[in-house]
PDB file of C-alpha atoms and ligand atoms in Angstrom:
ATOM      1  CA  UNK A  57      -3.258  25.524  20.180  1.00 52.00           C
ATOM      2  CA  UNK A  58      -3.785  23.925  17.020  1.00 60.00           C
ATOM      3  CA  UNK A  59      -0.331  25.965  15.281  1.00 58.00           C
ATOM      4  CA  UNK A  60       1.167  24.115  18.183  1.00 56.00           C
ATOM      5  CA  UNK A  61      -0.056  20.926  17.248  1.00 61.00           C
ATOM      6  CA  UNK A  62       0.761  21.313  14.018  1.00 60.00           C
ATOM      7  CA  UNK A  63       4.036  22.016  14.918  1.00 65.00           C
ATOM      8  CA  UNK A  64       4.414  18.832  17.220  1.00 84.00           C
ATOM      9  CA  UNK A  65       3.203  17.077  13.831  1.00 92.00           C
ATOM     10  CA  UNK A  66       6.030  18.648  11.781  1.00 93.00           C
ATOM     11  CA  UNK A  67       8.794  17.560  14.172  1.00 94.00           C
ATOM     12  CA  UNK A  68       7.438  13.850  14.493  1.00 95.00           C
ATOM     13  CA  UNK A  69       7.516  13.828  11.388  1.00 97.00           C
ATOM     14  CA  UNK A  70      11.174  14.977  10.557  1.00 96.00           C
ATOM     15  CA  UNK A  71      11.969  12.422  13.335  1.00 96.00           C
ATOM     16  CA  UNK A  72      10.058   9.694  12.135  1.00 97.00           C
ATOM     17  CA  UNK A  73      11.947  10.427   8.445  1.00 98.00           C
ATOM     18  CA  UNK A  74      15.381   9.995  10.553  1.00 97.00           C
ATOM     19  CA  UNK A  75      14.462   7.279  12.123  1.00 97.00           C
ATOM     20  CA  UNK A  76      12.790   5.073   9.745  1.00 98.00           C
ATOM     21  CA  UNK A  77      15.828   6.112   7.343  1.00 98.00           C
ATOM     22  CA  UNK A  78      12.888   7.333   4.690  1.00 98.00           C
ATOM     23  CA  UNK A  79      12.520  10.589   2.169  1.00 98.00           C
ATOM     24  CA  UNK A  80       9.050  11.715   3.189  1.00 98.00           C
ATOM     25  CA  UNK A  81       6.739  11.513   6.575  1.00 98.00           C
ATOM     26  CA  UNK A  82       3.456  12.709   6.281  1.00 98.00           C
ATOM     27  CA  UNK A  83       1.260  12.417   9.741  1.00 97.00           C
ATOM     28  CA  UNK A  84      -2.017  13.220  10.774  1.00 97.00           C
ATOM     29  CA  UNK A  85      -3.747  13.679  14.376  1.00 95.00           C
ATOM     30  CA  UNK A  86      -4.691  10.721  15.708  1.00 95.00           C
ATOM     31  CA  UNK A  87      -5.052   6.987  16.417  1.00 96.00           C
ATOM     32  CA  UNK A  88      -7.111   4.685  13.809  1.00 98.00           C
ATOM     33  CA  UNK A  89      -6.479   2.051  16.268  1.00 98.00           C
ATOM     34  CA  UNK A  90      -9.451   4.663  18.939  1.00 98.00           C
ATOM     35  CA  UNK A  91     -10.843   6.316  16.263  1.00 98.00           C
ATOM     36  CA  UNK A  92     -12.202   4.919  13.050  1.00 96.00           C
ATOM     37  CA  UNK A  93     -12.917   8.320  11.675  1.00 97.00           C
ATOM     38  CA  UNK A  94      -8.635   8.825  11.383  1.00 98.00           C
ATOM     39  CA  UNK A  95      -9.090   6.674   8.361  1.00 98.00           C
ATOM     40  CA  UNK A  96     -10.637   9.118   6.447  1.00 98.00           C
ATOM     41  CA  UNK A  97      -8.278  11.549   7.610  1.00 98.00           C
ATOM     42  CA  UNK A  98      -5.626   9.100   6.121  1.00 98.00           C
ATOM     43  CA  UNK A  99      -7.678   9.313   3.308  1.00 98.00           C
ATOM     44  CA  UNK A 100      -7.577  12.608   2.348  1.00 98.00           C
ATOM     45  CA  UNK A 101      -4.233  13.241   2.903  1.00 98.00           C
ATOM     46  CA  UNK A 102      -2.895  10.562   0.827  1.00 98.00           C
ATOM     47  CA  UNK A 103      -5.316  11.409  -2.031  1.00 98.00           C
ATOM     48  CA  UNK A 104      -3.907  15.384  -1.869  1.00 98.00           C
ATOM     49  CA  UNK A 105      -0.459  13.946  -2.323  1.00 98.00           C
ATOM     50  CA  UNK A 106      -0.941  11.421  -5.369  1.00 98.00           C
ATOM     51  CA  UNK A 107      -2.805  15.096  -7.104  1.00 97.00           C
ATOM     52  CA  UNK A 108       0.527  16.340  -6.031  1.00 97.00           C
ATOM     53  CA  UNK A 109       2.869  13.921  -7.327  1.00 97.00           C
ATOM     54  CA  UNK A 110       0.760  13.382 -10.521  1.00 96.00           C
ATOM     55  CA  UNK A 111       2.624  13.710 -13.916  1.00 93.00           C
ATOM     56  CA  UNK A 112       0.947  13.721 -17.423  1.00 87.00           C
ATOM     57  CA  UNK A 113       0.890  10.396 -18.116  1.00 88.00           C
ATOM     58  CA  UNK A 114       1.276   8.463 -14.463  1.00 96.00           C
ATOM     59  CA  UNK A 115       0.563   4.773 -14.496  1.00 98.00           C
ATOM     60  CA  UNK A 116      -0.772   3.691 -11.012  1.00 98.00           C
ATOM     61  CA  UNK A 117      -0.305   1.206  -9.577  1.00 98.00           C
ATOM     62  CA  UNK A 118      -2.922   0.756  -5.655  1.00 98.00           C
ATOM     63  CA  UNK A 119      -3.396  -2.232  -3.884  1.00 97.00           C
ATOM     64  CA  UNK A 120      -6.505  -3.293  -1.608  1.00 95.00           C
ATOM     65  CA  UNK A 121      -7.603  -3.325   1.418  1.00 95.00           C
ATOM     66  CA  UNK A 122      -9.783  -0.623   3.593  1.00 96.00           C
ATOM     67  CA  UNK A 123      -7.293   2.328   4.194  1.00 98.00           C
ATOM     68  CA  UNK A 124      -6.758   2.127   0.024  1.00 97.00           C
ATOM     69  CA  UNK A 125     -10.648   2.165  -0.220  1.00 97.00           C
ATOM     70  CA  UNK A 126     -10.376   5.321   1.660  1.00 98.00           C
ATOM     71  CA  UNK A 127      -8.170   6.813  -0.297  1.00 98.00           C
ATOM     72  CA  UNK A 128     -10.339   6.338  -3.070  1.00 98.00           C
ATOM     73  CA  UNK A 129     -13.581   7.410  -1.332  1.00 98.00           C
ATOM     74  CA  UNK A 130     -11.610  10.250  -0.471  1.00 98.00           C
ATOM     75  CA  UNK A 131     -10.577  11.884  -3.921  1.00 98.00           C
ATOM     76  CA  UNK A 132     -12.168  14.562  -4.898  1.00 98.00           C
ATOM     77  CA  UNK A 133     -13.529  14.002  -8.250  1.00 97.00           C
ATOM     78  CA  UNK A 134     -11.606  15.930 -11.164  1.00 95.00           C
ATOM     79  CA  UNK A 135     -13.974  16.978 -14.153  1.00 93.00           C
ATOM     80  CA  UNK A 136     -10.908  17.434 -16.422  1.00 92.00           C
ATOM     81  CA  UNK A 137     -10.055  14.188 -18.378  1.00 92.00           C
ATOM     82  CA  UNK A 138      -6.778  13.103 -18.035  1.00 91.00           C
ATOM     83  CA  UNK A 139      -4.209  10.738 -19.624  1.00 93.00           C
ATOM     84  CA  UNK A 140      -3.549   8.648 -16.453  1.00 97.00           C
ATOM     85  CA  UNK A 141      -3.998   5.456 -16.198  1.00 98.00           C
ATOM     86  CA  UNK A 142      -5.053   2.923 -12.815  1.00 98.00           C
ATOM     87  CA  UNK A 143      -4.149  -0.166 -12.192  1.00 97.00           C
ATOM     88  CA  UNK A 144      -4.564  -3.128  -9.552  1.00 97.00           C
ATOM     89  CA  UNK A 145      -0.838  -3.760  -8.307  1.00 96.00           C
ATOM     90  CA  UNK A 146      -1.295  -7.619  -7.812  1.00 91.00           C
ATOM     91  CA  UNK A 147      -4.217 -10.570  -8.353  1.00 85.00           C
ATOM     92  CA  UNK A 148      -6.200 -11.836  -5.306  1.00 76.00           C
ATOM     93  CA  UNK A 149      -9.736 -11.356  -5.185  1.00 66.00           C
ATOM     94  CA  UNK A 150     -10.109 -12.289  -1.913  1.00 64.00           C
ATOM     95  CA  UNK A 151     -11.693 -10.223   0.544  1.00 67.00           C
ATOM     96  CA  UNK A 152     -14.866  -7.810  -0.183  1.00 84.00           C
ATOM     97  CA  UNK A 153     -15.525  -6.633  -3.256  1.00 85.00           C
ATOM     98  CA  UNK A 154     -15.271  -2.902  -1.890  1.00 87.00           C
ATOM     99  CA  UNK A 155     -11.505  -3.906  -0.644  1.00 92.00           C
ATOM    100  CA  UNK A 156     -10.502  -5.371  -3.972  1.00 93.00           C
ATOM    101  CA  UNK A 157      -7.929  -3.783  -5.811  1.00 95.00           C
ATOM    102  CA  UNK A 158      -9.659  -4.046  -8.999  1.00 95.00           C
ATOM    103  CA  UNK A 159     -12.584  -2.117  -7.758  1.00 95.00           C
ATOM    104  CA  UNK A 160     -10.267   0.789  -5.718  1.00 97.00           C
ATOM    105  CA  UNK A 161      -8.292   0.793  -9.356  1.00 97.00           C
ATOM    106  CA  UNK A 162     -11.645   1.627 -11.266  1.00 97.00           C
ATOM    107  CA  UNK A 163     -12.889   3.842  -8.746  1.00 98.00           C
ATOM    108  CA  UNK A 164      -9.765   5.863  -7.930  1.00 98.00           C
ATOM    109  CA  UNK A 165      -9.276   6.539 -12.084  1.00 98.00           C
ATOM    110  CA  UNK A 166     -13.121   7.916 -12.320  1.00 98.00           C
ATOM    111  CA  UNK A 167     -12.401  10.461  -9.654  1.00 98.00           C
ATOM    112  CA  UNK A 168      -9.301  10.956 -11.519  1.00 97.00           C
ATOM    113  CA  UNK A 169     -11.155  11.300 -15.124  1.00 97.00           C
ATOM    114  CA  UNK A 170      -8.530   8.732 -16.057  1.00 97.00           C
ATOM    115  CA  UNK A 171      -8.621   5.446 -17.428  1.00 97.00           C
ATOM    116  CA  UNK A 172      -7.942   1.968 -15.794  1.00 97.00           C
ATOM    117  CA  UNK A 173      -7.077  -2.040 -16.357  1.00 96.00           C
ATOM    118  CA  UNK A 174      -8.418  -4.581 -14.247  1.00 94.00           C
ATOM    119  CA  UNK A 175      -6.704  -7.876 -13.465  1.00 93.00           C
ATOM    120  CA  UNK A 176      -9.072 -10.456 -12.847  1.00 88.00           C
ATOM    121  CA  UNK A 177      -6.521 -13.333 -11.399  1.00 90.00           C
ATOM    122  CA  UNK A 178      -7.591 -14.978  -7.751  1.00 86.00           C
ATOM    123  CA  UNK A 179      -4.210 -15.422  -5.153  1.00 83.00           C
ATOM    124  CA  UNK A 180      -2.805 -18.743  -4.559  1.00 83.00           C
ATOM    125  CA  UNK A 181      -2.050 -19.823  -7.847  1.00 89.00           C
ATOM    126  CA  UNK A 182       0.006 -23.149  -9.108  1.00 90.00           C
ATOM    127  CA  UNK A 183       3.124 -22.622 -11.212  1.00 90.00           C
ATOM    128  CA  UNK A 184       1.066 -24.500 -14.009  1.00 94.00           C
ATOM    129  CA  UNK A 185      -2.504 -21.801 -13.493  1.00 94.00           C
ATOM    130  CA  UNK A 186      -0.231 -18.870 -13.378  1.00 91.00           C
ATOM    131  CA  UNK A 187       1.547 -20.106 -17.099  1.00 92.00           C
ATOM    132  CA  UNK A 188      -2.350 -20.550 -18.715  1.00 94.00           C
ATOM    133  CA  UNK A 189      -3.222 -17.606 -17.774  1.00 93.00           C
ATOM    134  CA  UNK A 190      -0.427 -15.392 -18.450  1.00 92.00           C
ATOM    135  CA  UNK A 191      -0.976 -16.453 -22.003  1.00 94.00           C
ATOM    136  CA  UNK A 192      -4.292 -15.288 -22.190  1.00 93.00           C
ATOM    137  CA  UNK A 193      -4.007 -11.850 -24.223  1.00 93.00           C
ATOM    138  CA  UNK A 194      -5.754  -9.739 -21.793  1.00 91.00           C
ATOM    139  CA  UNK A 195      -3.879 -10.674 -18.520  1.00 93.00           C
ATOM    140  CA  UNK A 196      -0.658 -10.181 -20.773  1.00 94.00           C
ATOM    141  CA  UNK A 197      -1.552  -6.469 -21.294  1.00 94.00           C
ATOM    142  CA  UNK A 198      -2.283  -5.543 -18.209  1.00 95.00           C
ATOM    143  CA  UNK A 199       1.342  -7.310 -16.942  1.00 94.00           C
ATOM    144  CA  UNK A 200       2.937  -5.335 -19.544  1.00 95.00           C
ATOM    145  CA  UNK A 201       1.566  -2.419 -18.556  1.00 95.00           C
ATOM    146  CA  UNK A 202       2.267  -3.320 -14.777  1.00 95.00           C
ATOM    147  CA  UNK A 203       5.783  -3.154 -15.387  1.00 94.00           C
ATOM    148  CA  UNK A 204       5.965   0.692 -16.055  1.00 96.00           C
ATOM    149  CA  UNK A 205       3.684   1.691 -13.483  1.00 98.00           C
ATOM    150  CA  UNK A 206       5.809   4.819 -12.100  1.00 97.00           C
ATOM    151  CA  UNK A 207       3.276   5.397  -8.986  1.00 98.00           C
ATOM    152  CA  UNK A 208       2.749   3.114  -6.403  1.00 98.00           C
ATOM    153  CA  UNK A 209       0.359   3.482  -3.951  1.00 98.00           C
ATOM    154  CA  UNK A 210      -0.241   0.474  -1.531  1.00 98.00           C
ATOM    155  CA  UNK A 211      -1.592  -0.239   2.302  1.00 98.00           C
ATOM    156  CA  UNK A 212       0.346  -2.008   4.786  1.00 98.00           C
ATOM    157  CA  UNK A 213      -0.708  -4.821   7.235  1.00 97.00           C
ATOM    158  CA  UNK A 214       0.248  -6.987  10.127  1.00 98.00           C
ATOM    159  CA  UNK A 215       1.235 -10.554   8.860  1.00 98.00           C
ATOM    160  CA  UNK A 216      -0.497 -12.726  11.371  1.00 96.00           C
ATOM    161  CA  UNK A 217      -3.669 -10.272  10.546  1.00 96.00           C
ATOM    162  CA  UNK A 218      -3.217 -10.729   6.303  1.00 94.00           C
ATOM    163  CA  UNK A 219      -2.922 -14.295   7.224  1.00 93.00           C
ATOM    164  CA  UNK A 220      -5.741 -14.836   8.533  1.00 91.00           C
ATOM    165  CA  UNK A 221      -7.744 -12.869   6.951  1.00 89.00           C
ATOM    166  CA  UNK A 222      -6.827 -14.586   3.488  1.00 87.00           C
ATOM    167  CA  UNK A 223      -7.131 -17.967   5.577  1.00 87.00           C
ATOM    168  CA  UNK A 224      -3.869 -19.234   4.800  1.00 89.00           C
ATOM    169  CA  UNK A 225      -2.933 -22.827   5.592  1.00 91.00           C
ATOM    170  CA  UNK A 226      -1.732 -24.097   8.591  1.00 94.00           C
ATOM    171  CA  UNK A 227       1.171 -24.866   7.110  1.00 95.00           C
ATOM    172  CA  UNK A 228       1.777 -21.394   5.511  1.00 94.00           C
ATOM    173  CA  UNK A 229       0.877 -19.665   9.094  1.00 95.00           C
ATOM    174  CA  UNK A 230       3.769 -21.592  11.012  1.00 97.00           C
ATOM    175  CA  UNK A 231       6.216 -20.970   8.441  1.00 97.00           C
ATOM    176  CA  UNK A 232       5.477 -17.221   8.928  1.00 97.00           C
ATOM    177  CA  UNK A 233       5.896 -17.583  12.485  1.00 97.00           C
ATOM    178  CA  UNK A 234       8.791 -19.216  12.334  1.00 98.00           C
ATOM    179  CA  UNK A 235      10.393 -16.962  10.787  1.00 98.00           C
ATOM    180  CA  UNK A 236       8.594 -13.931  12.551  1.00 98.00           C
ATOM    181  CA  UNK A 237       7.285 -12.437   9.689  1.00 98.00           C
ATOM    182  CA  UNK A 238       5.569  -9.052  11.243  1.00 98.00           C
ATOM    183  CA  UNK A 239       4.309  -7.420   7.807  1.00 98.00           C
ATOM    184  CA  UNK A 240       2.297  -7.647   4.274  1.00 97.00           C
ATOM    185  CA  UNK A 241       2.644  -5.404   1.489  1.00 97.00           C
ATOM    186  CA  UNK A 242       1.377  -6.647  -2.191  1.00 96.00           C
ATOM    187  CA  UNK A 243       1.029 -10.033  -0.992  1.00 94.00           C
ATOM    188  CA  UNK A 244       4.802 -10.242   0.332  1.00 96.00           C
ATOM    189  CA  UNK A 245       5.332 -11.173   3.571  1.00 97.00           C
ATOM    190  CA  UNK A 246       8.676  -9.877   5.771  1.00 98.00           C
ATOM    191  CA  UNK A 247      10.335  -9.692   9.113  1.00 98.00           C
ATOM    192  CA  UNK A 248      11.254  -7.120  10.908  1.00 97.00           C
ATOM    193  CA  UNK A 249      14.081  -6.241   9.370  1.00 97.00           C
ATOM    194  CA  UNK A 250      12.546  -6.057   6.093  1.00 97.00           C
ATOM    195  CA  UNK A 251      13.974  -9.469   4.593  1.00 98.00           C
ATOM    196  CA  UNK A 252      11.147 -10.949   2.418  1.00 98.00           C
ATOM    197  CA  UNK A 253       9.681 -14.553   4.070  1.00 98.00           C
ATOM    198  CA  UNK A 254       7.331 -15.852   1.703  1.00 96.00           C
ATOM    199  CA  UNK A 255       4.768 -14.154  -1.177  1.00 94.00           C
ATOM    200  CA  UNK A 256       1.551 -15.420  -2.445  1.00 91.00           C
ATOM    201  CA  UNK A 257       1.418 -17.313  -6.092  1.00 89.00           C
ATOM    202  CA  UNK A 258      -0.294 -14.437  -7.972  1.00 90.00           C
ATOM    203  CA  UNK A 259       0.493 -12.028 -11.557  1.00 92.00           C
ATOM    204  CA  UNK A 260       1.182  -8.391 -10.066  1.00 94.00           C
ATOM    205  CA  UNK A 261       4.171  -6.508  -9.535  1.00 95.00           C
ATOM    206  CA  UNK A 262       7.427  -8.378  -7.698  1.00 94.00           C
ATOM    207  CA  UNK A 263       9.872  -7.323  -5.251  1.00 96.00           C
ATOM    208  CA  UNK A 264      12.347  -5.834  -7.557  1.00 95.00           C
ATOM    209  CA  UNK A 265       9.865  -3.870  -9.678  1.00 95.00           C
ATOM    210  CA  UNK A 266       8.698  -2.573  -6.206  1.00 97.00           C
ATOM    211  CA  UNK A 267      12.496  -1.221  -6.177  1.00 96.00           C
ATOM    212  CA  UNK A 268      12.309   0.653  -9.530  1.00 96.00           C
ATOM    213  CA  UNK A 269       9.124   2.383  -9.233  1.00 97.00           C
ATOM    214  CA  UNK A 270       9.716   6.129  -9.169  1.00 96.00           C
ATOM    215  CA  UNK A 271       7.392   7.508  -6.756  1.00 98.00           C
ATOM    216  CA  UNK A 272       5.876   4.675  -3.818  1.00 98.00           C
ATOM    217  CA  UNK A 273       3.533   5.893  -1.190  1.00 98.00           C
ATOM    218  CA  UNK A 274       3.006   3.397   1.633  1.00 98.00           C
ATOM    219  CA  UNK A 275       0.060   4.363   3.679  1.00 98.00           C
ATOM    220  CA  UNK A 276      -0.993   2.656   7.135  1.00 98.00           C
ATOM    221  CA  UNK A 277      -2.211   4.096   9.942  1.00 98.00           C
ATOM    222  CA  UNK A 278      -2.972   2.788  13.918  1.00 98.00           C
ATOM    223  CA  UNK A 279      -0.755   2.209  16.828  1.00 97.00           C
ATOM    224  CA  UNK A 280      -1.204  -1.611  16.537  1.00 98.00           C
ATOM    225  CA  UNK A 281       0.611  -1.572  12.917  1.00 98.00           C
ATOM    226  CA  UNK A 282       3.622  -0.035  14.247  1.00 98.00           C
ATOM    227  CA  UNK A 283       6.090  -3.100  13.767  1.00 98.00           C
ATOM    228  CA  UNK A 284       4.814  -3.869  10.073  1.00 98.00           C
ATOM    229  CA  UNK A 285       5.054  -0.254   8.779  1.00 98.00           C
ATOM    230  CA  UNK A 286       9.242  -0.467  10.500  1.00 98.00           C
ATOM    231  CA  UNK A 287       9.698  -3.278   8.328  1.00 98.00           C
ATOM    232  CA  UNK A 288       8.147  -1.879   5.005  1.00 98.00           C
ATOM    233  CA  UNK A 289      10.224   1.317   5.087  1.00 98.00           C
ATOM    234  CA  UNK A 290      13.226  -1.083   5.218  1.00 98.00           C
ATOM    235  CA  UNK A 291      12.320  -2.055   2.075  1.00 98.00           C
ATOM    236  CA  UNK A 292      13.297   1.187  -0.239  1.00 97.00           C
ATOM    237  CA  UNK A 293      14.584   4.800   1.160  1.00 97.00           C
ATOM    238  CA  UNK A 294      13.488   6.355  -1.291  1.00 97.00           C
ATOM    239  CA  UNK A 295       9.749   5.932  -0.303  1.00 98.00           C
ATOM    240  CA  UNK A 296       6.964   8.248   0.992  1.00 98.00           C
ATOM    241  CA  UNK A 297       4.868   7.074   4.595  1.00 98.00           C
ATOM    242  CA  UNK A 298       1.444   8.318   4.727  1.00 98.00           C
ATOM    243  CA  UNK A 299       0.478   7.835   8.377  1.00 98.00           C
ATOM    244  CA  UNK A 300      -1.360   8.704  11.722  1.00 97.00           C
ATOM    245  CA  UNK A 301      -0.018   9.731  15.157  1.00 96.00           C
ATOM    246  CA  UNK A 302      -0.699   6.584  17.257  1.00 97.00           C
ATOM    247  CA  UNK A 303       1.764   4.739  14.628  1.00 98.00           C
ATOM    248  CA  UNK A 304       4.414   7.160  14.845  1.00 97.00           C
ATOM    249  CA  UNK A 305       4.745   7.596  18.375  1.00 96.00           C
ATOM    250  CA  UNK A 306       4.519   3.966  18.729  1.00 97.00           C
ATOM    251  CA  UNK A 307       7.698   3.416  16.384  1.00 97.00           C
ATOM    252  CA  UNK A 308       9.466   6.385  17.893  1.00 96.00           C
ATOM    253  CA  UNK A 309       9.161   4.626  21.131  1.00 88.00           C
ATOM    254  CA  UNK A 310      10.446   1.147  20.165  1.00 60.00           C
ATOM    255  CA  UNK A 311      12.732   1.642  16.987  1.00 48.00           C
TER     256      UNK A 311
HETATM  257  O1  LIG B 266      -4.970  -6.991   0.741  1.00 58.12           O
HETATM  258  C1  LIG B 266      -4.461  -5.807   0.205  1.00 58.12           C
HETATM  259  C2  LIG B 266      -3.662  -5.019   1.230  1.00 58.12           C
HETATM  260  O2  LIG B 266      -3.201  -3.795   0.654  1.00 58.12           O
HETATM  261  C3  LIG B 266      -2.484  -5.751   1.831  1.00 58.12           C
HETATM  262  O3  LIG B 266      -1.356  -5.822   0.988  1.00 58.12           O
HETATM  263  C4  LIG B 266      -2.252  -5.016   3.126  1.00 58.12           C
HETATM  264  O4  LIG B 266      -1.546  -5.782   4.063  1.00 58.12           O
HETATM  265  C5  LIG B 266      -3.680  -4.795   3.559  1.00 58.12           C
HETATM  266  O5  LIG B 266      -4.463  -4.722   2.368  1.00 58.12           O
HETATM  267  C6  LIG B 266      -3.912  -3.612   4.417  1.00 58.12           C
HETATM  268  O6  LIG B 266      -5.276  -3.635   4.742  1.00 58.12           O
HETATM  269  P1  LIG B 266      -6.013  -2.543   5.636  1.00 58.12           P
HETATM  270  O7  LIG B 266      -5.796  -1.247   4.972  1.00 58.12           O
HETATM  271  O8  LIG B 266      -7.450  -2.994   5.597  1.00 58.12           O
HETATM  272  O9  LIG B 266      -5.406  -2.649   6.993  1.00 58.12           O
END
């Protein structure tokens, strides 16, 4: 029973990969959306395949959010010190502390016996805030650094959700409705067709270093996030989807 399930696995995922135009499907059992549990599934199997993909000196880059505090919960932890280096992928310290980047970063390069940066920079920033404090020597290093971050490991979420849960203004939320913005990755928001509608005012890594990173691994997981993940993988082909079974079969029905 379970080879056969396995195998139903392998061929959603080759489908999934052909449909969502990507290089790399990984799927487990399940629906986050019923089953809070699938998170740590999600977990695990994105924290075996940044071990995988690791190179002597990776720089990475992770996001926040709960199924990237999973991921980090979900190392194992490697006794074997190790050149690599973790960073927070973009400012914002909204949200819990155990969602923060800055604290997935630190905890994700412990497991790893590596080292890591923290960015201490809140969102919503004016032109004139972000200048002061890109000047200030330690938020300059860690933007250098952020530039040749060659592993990118970030969660995906619903735009009306990210919205409110950073408790954007009115003003911001019609504008993203408007222009039926469905997703949020590193504090960019896009439409369906993966066409970028507005980003939050914070230091962290662009659009267009998003494109050059070598290996990205997007990882979200429940039925309900099925439009928002369609939308991310429209952003680079060349990208790896960590995700569960309720979100694939959802986006195999409605692609
Ligand atoms: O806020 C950080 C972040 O990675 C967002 O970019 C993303 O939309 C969200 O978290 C995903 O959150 P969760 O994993 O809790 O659904």
């Amino acid at each position: 029973e379970q080879i056969h399930r396995f195998k139903g696995l392998n061929y959603l995922e080759k489908s999934l990969e052909k449909e969502l135009n990507i290089r790399k499907v990984i799927i487990v059992p399940g629906n986050s959306d019923e089953d809070e549990l699938i998170l740590k599934d999600i977990g695990k199997a994105t924290s075996n395949y940044i071990v995988d993909k690791l190179e002597k000196n990776s720089i990475i880059g992770i996001t926040g959010g709960t199924t990237m505090a999973q991921v980090a919960e979900e190392m194992p932890v490697y006794k074997k010190k190790s050149d690599l280096l973790v960073l927070p992928a973009r400012g914002g310290l909204g949200e819990n502390v155990e969602t923060q980047a800055n604290n997935i970063a630190a905890k994700l390069a412990q497991k790893l016996c590596g080292n890591y940066k923290l960015l201490h920079v809140p969102d919503n920033l004016s032109e004139e805030a972000m200048e002061a404090l890109l000047s200030v020597k330690e938020i300059k290093e860690v933007v250098d650094i952020m530039r040749n971050i060659n592993m990118l490991v970030f969660g995906i979420g619903r735009a009306d959700i990210m919205a409110s849960r950073r408790h954007f203004s009115d003003d911001v939320v019609k504008h993203l409705c408007e222009n039926r913005a469905v997703a949020e990755s590193f504090g960019h928001y896009f439409n369906t067709k993966g066409k970028i509608i507005w980003e939050t005012n914070t230091i962290g890594i662009s659009l267009s270093d998003f494109k050059n990173i070598k290996t990205i691994i997007g990882v979200a997981s429940g039925e309900n996030k099925a439009e928002a993940i369609i939308s991310i993988c429209r952003l680079k082909e060349d990208m790896t989807l960590i995700t569960d079974e309720g979100a694939a079969k959802k986006i195999l029905n409605i692609v």
